Tab-separated table of C-alpha atoms in Angstrom:
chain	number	residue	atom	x	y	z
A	182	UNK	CA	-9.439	20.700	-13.161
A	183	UNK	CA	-10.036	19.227	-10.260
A	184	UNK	CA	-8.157	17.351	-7.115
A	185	UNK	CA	-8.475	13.510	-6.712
A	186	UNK	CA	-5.788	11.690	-4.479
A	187	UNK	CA	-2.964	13.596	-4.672
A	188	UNK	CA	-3.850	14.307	-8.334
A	189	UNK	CA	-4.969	17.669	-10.750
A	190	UNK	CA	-7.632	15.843	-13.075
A	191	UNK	CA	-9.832	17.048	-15.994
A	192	UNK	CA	-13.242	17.407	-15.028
A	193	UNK	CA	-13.920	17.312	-19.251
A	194	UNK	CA	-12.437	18.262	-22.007
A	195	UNK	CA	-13.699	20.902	-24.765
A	196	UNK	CA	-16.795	18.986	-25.944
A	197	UNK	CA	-18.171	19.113	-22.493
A	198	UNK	CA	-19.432	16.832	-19.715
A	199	UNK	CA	-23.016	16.239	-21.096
A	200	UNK	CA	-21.816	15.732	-25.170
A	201	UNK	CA	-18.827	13.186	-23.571
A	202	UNK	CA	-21.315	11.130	-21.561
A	203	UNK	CA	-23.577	10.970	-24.553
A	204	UNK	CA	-20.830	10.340	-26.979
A	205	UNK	CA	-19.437	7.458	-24.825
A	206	UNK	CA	-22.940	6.012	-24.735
A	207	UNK	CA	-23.546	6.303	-28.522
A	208	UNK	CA	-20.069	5.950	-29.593
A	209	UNK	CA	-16.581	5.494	-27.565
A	210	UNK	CA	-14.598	7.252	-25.267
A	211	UNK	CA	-10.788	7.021	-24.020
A	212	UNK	CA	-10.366	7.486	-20.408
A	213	UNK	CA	-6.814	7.579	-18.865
A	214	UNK	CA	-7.045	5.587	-14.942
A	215	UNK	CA	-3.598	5.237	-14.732
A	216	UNK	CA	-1.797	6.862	-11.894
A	217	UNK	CA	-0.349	6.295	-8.158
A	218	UNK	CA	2.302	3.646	-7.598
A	219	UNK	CA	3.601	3.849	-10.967
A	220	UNK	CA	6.852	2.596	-9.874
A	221	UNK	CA	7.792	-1.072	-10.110
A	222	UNK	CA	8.208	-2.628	-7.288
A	223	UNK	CA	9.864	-6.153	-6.552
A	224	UNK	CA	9.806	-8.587	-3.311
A	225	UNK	CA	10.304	-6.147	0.006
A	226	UNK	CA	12.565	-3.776	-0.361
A	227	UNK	CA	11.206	0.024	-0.228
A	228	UNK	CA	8.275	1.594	-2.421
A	229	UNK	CA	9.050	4.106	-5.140
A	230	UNK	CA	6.322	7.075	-5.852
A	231	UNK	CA	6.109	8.263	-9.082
A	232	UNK	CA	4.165	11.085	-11.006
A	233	UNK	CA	3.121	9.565	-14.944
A	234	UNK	CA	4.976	11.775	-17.006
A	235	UNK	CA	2.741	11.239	-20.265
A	236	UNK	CA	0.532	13.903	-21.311
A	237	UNK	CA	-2.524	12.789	-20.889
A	238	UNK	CA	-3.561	13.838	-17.080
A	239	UNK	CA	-4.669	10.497	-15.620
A	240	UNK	CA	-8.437	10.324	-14.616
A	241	UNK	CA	-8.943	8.868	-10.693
A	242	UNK	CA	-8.106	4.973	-11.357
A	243	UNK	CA	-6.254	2.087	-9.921
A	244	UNK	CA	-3.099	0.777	-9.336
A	245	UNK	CA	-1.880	-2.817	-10.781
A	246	UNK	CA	-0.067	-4.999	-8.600
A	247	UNK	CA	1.112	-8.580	-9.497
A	248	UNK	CA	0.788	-11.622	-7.068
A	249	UNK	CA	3.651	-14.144	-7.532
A	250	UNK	CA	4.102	-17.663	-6.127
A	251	UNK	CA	2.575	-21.109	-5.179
A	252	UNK	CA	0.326	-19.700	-2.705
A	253	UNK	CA	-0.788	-16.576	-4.076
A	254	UNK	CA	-4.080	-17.888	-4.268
A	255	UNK	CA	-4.069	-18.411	-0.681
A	256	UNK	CA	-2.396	-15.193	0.260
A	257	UNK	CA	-5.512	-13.358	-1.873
A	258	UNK	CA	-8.107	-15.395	-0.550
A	259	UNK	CA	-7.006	-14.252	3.384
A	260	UNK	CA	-8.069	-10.482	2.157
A	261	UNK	CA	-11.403	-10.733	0.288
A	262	UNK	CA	-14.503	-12.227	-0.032
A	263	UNK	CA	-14.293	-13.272	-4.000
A	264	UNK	CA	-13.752	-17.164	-5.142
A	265	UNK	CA	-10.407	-17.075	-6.684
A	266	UNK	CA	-9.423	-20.515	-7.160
A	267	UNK	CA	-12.271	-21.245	-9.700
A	268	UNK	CA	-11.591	-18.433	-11.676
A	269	UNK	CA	-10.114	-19.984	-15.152
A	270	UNK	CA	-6.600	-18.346	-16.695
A	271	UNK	CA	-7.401	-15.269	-18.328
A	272	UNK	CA	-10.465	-14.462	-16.330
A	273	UNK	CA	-11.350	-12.033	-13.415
A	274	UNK	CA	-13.132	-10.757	-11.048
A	275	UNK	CA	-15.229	-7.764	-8.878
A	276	UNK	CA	-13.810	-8.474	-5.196
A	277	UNK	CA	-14.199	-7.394	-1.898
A	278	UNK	CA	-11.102	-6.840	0.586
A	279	UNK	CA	-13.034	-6.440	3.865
A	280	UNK	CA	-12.164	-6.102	7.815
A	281	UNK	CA	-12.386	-7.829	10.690
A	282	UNK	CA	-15.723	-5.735	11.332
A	283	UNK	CA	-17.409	-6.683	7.902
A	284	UNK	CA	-16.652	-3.108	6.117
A	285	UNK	CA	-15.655	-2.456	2.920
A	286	UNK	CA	-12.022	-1.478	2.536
A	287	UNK	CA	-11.816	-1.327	-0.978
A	288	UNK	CA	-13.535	-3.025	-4.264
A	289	UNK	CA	-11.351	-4.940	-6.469
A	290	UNK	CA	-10.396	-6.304	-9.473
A	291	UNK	CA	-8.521	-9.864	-9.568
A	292	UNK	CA	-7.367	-11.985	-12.385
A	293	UNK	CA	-6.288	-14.822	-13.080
A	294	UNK	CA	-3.567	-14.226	-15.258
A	295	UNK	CA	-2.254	-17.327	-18.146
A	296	UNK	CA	1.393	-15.612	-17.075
A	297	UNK	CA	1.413	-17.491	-13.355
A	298	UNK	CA	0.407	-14.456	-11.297
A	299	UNK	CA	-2.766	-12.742	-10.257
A	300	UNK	CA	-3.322	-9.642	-11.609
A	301	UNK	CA	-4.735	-6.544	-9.154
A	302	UNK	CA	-6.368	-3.454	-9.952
A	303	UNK	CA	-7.318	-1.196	-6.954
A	304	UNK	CA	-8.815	2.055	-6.563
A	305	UNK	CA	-5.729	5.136	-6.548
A	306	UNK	CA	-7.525	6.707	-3.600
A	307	UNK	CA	-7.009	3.308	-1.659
A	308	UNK	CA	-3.047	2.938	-2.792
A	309	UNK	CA	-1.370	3.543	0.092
A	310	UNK	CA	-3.991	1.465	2.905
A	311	UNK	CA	-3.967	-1.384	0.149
A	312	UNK	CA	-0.625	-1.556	-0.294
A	313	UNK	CA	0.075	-1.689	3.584
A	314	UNK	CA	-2.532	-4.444	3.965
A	315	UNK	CA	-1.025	-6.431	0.881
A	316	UNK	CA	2.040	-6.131	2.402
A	317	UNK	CA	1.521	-7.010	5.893
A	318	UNK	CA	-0.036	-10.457	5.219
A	319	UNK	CA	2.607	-11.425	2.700
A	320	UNK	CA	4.867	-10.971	5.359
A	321	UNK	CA	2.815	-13.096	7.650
A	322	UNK	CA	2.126	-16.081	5.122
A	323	UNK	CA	6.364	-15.278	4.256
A	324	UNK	CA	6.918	-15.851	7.998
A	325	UNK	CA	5.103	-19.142	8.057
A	326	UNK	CA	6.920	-20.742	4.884
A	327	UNK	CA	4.671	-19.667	2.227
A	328	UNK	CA	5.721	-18.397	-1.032
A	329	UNK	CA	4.013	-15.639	-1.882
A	330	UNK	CA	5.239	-11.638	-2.992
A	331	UNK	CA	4.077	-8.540	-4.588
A	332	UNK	CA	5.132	-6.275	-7.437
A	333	UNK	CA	3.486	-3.074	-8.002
A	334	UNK	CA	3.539	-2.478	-12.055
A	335	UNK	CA	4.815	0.398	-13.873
A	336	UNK	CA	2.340	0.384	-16.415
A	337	UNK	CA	-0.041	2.934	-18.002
A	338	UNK	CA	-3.853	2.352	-17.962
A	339	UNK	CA	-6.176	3.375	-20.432
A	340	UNK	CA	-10.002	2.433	-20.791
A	341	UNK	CA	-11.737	2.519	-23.799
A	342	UNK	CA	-15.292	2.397	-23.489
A	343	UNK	CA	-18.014	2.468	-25.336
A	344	UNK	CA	-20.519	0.494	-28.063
A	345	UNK	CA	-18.204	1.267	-30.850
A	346	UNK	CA	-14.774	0.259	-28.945
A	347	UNK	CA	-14.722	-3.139	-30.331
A	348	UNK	CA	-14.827	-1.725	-33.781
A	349	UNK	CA	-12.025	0.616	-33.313
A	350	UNK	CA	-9.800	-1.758	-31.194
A	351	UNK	CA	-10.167	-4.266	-33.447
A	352	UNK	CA	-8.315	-3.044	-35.686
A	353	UNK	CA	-4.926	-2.711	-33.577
A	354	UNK	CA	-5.103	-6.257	-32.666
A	355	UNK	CA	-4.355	-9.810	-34.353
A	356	UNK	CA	-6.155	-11.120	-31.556
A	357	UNK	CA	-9.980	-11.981	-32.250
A	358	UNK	CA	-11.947	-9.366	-30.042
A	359	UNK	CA	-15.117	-11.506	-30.225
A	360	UNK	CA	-14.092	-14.367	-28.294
A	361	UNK	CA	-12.998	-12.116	-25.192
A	362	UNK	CA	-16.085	-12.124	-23.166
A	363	UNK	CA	-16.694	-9.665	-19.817
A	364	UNK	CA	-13.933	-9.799	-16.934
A	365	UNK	CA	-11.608	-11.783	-19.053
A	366	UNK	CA	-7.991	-10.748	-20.464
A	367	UNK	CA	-5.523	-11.691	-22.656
A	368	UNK	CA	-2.096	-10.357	-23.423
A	369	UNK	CA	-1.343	-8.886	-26.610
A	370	UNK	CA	-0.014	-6.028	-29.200
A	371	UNK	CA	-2.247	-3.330	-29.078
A	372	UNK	CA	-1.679	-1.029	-32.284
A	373	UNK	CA	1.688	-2.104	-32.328
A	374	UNK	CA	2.232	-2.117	-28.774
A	375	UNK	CA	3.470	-5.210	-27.819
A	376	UNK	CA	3.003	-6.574	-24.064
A	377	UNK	CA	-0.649	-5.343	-23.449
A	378	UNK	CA	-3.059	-6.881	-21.192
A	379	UNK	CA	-6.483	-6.239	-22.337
A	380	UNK	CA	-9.175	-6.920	-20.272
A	381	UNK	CA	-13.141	-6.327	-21.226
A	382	UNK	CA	-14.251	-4.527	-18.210
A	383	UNK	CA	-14.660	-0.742	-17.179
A	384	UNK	CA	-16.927	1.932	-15.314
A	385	UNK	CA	-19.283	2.727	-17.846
A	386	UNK	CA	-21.884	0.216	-17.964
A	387	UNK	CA	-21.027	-0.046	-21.776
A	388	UNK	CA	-18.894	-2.993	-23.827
A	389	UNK	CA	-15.404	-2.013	-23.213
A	390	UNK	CA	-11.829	-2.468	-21.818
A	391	UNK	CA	-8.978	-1.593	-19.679
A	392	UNK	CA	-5.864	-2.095	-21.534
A	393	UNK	CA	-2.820	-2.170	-19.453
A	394	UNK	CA	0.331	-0.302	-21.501
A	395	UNK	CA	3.959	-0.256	-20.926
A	396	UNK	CA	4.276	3.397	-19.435
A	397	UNK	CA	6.613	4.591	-22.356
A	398	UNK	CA	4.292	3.840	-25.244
A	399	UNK	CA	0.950	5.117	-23.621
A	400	UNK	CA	1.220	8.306	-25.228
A	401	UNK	CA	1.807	6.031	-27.982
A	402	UNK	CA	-1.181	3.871	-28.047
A	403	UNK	CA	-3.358	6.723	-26.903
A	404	UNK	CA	-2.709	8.943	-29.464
A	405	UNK	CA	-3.065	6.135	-32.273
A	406	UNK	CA	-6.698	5.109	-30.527
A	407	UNK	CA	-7.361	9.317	-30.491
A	408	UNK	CA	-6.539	9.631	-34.273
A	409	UNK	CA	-10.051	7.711	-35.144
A	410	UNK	CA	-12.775	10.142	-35.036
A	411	UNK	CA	-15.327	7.907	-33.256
A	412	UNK	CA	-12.763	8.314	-30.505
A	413	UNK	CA	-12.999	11.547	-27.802
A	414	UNK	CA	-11.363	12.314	-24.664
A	415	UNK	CA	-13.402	11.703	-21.586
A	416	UNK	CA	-12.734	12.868	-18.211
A	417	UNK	CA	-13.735	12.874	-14.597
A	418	UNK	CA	-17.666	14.168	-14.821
A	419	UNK	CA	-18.400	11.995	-17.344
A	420	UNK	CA	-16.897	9.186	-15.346
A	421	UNK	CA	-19.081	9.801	-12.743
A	422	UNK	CA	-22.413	10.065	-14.298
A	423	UNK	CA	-21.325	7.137	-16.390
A	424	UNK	CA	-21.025	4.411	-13.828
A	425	UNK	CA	-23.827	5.980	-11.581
A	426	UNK	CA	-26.221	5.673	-14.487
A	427	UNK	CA	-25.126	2.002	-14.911
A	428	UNK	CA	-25.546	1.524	-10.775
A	429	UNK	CA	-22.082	1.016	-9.932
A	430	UNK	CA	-20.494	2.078	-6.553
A	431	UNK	CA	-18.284	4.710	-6.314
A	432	UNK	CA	-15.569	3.587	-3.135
A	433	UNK	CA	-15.347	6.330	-0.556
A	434	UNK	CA	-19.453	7.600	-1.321
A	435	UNK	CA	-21.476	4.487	-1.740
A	436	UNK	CA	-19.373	2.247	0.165
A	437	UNK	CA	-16.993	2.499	2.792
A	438	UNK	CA	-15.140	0.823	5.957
A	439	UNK	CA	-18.250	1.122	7.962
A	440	UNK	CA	-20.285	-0.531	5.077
A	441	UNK	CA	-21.171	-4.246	5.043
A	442	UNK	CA	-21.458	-6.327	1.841
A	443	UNK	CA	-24.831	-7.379	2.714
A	444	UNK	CA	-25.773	-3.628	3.310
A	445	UNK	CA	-24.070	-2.412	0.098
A	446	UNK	CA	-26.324	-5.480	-1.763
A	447	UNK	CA	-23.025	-6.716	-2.640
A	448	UNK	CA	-23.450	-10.270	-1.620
A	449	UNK	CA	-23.132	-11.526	-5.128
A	450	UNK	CA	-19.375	-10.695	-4.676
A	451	UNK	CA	-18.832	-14.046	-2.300
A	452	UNK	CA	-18.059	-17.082	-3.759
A	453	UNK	CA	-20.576	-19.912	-2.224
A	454	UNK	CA	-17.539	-22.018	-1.259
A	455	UNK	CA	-16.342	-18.740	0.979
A	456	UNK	CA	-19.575	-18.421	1.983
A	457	UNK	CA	-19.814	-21.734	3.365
A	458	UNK	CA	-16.026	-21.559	5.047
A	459	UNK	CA	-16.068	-18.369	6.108
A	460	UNK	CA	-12.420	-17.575	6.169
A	461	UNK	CA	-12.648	-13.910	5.081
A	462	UNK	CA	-12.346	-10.935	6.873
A	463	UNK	CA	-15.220	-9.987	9.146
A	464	UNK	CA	-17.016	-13.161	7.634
A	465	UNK	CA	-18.922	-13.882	10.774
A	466	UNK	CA	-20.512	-10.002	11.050
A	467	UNK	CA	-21.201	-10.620	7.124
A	468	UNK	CA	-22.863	-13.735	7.182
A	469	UNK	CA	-24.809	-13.076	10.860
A	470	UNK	CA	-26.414	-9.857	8.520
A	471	UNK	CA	-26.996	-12.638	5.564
A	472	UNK	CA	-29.036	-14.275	8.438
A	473	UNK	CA	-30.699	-11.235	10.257
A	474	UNK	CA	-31.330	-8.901	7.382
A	475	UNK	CA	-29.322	-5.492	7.375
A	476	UNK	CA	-31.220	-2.780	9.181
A	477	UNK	CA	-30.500	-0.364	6.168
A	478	UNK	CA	-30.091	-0.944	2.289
A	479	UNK	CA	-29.166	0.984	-0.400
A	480	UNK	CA	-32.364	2.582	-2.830
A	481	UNK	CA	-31.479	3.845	-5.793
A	482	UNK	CA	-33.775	7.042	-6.090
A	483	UNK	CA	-33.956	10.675	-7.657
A	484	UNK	CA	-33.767	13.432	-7.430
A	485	UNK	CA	-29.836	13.837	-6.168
A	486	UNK	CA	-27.562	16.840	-7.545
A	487	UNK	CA	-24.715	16.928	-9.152
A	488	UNK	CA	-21.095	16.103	-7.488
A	489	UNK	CA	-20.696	13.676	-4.692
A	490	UNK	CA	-22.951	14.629	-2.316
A	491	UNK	CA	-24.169	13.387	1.124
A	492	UNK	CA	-28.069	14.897	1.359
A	493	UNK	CA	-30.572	13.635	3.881
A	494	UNK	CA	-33.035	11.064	2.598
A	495	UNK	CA	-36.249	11.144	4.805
A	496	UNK	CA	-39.081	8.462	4.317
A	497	UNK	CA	-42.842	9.654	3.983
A	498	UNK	CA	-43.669	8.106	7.592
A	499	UNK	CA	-44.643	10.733	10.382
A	500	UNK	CA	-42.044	11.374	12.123
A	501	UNK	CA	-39.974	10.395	8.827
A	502	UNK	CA	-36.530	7.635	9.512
A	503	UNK	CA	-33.636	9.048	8.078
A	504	UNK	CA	-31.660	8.255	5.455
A	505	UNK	CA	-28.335	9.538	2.988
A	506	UNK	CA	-27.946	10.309	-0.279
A	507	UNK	CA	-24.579	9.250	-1.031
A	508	UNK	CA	-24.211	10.518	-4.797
A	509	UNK	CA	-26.363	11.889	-7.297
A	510	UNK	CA	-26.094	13.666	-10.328
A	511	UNK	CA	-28.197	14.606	-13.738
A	512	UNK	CA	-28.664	11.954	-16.046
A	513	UNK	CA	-27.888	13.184	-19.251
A	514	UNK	CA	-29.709	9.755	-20.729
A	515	UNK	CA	-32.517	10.003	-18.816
A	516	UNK	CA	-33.475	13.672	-18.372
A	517	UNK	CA	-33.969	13.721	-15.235
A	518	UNK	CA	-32.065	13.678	-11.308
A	519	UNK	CA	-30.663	10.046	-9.763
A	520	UNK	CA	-29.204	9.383	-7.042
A	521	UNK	CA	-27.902	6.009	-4.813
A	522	UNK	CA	-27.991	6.282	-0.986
A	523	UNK	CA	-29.490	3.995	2.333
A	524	UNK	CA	-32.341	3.993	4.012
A	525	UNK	CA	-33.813	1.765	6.497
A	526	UNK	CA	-34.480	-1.610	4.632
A	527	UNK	CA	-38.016	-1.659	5.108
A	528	UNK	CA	-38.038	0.818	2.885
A	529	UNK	CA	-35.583	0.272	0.331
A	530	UNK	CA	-38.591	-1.682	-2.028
A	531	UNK	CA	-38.769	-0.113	-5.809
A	532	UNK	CA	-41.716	2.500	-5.600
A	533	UNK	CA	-41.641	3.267	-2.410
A	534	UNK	CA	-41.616	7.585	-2.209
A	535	UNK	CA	-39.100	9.245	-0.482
A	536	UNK	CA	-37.958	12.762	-0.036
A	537	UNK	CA	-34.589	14.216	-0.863
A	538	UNK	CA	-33.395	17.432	1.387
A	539	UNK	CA	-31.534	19.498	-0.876
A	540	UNK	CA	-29.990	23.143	0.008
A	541	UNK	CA	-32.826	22.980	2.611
A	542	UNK	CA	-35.641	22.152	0.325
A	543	UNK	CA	-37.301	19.084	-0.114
A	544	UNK	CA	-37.617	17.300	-3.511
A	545	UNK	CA	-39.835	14.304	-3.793
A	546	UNK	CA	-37.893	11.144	-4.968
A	547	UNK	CA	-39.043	7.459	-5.736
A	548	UNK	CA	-36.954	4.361	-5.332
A	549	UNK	CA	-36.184	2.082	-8.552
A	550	UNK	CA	-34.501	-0.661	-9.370
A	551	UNK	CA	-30.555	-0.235	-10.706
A	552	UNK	CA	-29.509	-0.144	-13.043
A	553	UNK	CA	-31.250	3.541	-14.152
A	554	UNK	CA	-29.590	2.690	-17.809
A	555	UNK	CA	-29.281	-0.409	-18.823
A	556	UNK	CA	-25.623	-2.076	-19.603
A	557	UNK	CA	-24.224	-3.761	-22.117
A	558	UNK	CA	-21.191	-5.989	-21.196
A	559	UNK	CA	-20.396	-7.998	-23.946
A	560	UNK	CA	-20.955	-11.743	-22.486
A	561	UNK	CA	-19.532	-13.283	-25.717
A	562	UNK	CA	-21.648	-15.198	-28.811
C-alpha cells in the first residue's frame, strides 16, 4: 500500500505487478479511479469531502464534474486549449487547462455529453487547484450575465481495460459495444446497473473504458465484472508501467505548471480554430514556442528505474547538456528499462545516445520514438 493524494492505494494485488501488467495486456483488468470529491455538489454553496466507502480501495484517478448551462461551452473554452464546440454529443476529448504563463495545470478529459452538460474528468491529485479554478471563472462569467455552473458527481469510477474488455462488457449491456468508437460515451445499464456512462478511453494504451457508476452499486457492478475469470484486479504499479509503455504522461512527473504544451509535444491537444484565436490561457507564450521551437523536448529513452523518478539525463557531447528523467520503470513487455524525460531539443531526435545517471552510475540510453508498445484504441469498423 501506498500514499497517493490523501489516499492508502494498492500497489498490486496477489498475482503481482509484472503477471497484472501482462494479464491486462493479454487479457483485461479492472482498475478502480474513483476517489476525491465524491460528494455532489450543486450551484455555489459549500463543497462536501467524502471518503468512498466501497471496498475496493480506489487506484489514483479523477474526479467528475458536470458543466451546466447555455454557455458552458464558453465557460470551458476560457480554461483550456481543446476545441470543444466541434466535439459531437457523446464524444470527448484529451484537454489542456493551462496558465497565463503557458504551463500545464492539469490534463483533461471533456465530453460532450447527449444529457445537455459537459462531462469532466480530472486528475484526484489536481482536485482541490481544479476545483478553485473551475470555480473562480464561473463566478466571473456568473458576474457578467452568463449562465453557466458546476456540479461535482457522486459517482464511482471503474476502468476496465484490456483486449478482452469488449467481450466481457458486452455482455452486461443492451447497448451495441461495436459502434462506440475511442473518446466517445453513451449512457446506459451496465450489468444491471442502470444510469452508467461508459466511455471507451483509459490509461493503458489498450481497447477499453471508464464506466462512470452510481456510488451505491459500484461494489455492485465490480464484483459482477470480477466474477468472469478473464477479469483480475489491477492496481497502482501496473497502472504505471501500463500507460508509460503506451507513452502517456503522467501529471505531476512528465508534465507540470512550468511545462509548455509545445515542450510536452502536446500541441496536438489545440484545436486549429484556438490556435488561430488564441483565447486560451498563456496562448501567446504557447504559440511564440510554436514559432521559435522549444529549447527542450521530451525523448523517450531507456534505461530509467522503477518508481517515479527524477535522474539526470546527460547528452554524449563534451562537456555533456543536461537533461531529466522524469519516470521510468521495467517494461515487463519489452524486457528491458524505459524511461520519458527532456533534454535540449537538438537532441531529442530518435537514435540519438544518451546517458542515464542512476544511484551515481551511468547507464547508456538511446532515444526512440513513443509509443515503446504499441496501442490499440478501438477507432470503430
Amino acid at each position: 500500500m501506498v500514499p497517493f493524494a490523501g489516499w492508502s492505494l494498492p500497489l498490486h494485488y496477489e498475482q503481482g505487478h509484472l503477471q497484472s501488467h501482462l494479464h491486462t495486456r493479454r487479457h483485461c483488468s479492472l482498475f478502480d479511479v474513483s476517489h476525491m470529491l465524491q460528494v455532489a455538489e450543486s450551484g455555489w454553496g459549500g463543497c462536501g469531502r467524502g471518503r468512498h466507502p466501497h471496498r475496493l480501495t480506489p487506484t489514483p484517478g479523477p474526479f467528475q464534474t458536470r458543466v451546466y448551462g447555455r454557455d458552458r461551452v464558453r465557460f470551458m473554452e476560457s480554461l483550456v486549449v481543446g476545441d470543444i464546440a466541434e466535439l459531437k454529443p457523446g464524444q470527448g476529448t484529451l484537454t489542456l487547462l493551462t496558465n497565463e504563463k503557458g504551463g500545464i495545470t492539469d490534463d483533461l478529459i471533456v465530453t460532450n455529453t447527449s444529457e445537455d452538460h459537459l462531462y469532466v474528468v480530472s486528475n484526484a491529485g489536481c482536485a482541490d487547484k481544479d476545483l478553485a479554478i473551475l470555480r473562480g471563472r464561473a463566478e466571473e462569467l456568473q458576474a457578467t450575465g452568463s449562465d453557466v455552473h458546476l456540479e461535482v458527481s457522486d459517482n464511482a469510477l471503474l476502468a476496465l481495460q484490456g483486449p478482452s474488455m469488449a467481450r466481457v462488457l458486452q455482455e452486461g449491456l443492451s447497448d451495441d459495444l461495436a459502434k462506440l468508437s475511442f473518446m466517445n460515451s453513451i449512457i446506459t445499464t451496465v450489468f444491471g446497473v442502470p444510469g452508467c456512462q461508459v466511455t471507451r478511453c483509459g490509461y493503458t494504451g489498450e481497447d477499453g473504458v471508464e464506466i462512470s457508476v452510481p456510488m451505491g452499486r459500484a461494489v455492485e457492478l465490480a464484483e459482477r465484472l470480477l466474477g468472469v475469470p478473464d477479469v483480475w484486479l489491477a492496481g497502482l504499479a501496473a497502472r504505471d508501467s501500463l500507460r508509460l509503455e503506451a507513452g502517456l504522461c503522467l501529471y505531476g512527473s512528465d508534465i507540470d505548471e512550468t511545462t509548455t504544451p509545445v515542450e510536452a509535444r502536446l500541441m496536438w491537444t489545440l484545436g486549429k480554430r484556438r490556435r488561430a484565436a488564441m483565447d486560451f490561457p498563456g496562448a501567446a507564450v504557447i504559440m511564440a514556442q510554436v514559432k521559435e521551437k522549444p529549447r527542450r523536448k521530451p525523448p523517450s529513452s531507456g534505461p530509467g528505474r522503477g518508481g517515479w523518478c527524477c535522474h539526470p539525463l546527460l547528452t554524449s557531447l563534451c562537456p555533456p547538456v543536461p537533461g531529466t528523467v522524469t519516470s521510468g520503470c521495467p517494461s515487463p513487455s519489452l524486457g528491458k528499462n524505459i524511461a520519458m524525460g527532456y533534454v535540449e531539443a537538438a537532441h531529442s531526435r530518435a537514435g540519438t545516445k544518451l546517458t542515464v545517471e542512476v544511484r551515481k552510475k551511468q547507464h547508456p540510453a538511446l532515444v526512440t520514438k513513443m509509443p515503446f508498445v504499441p496501442t490499440h484504441y478501438y477507432m470503430g469498423k
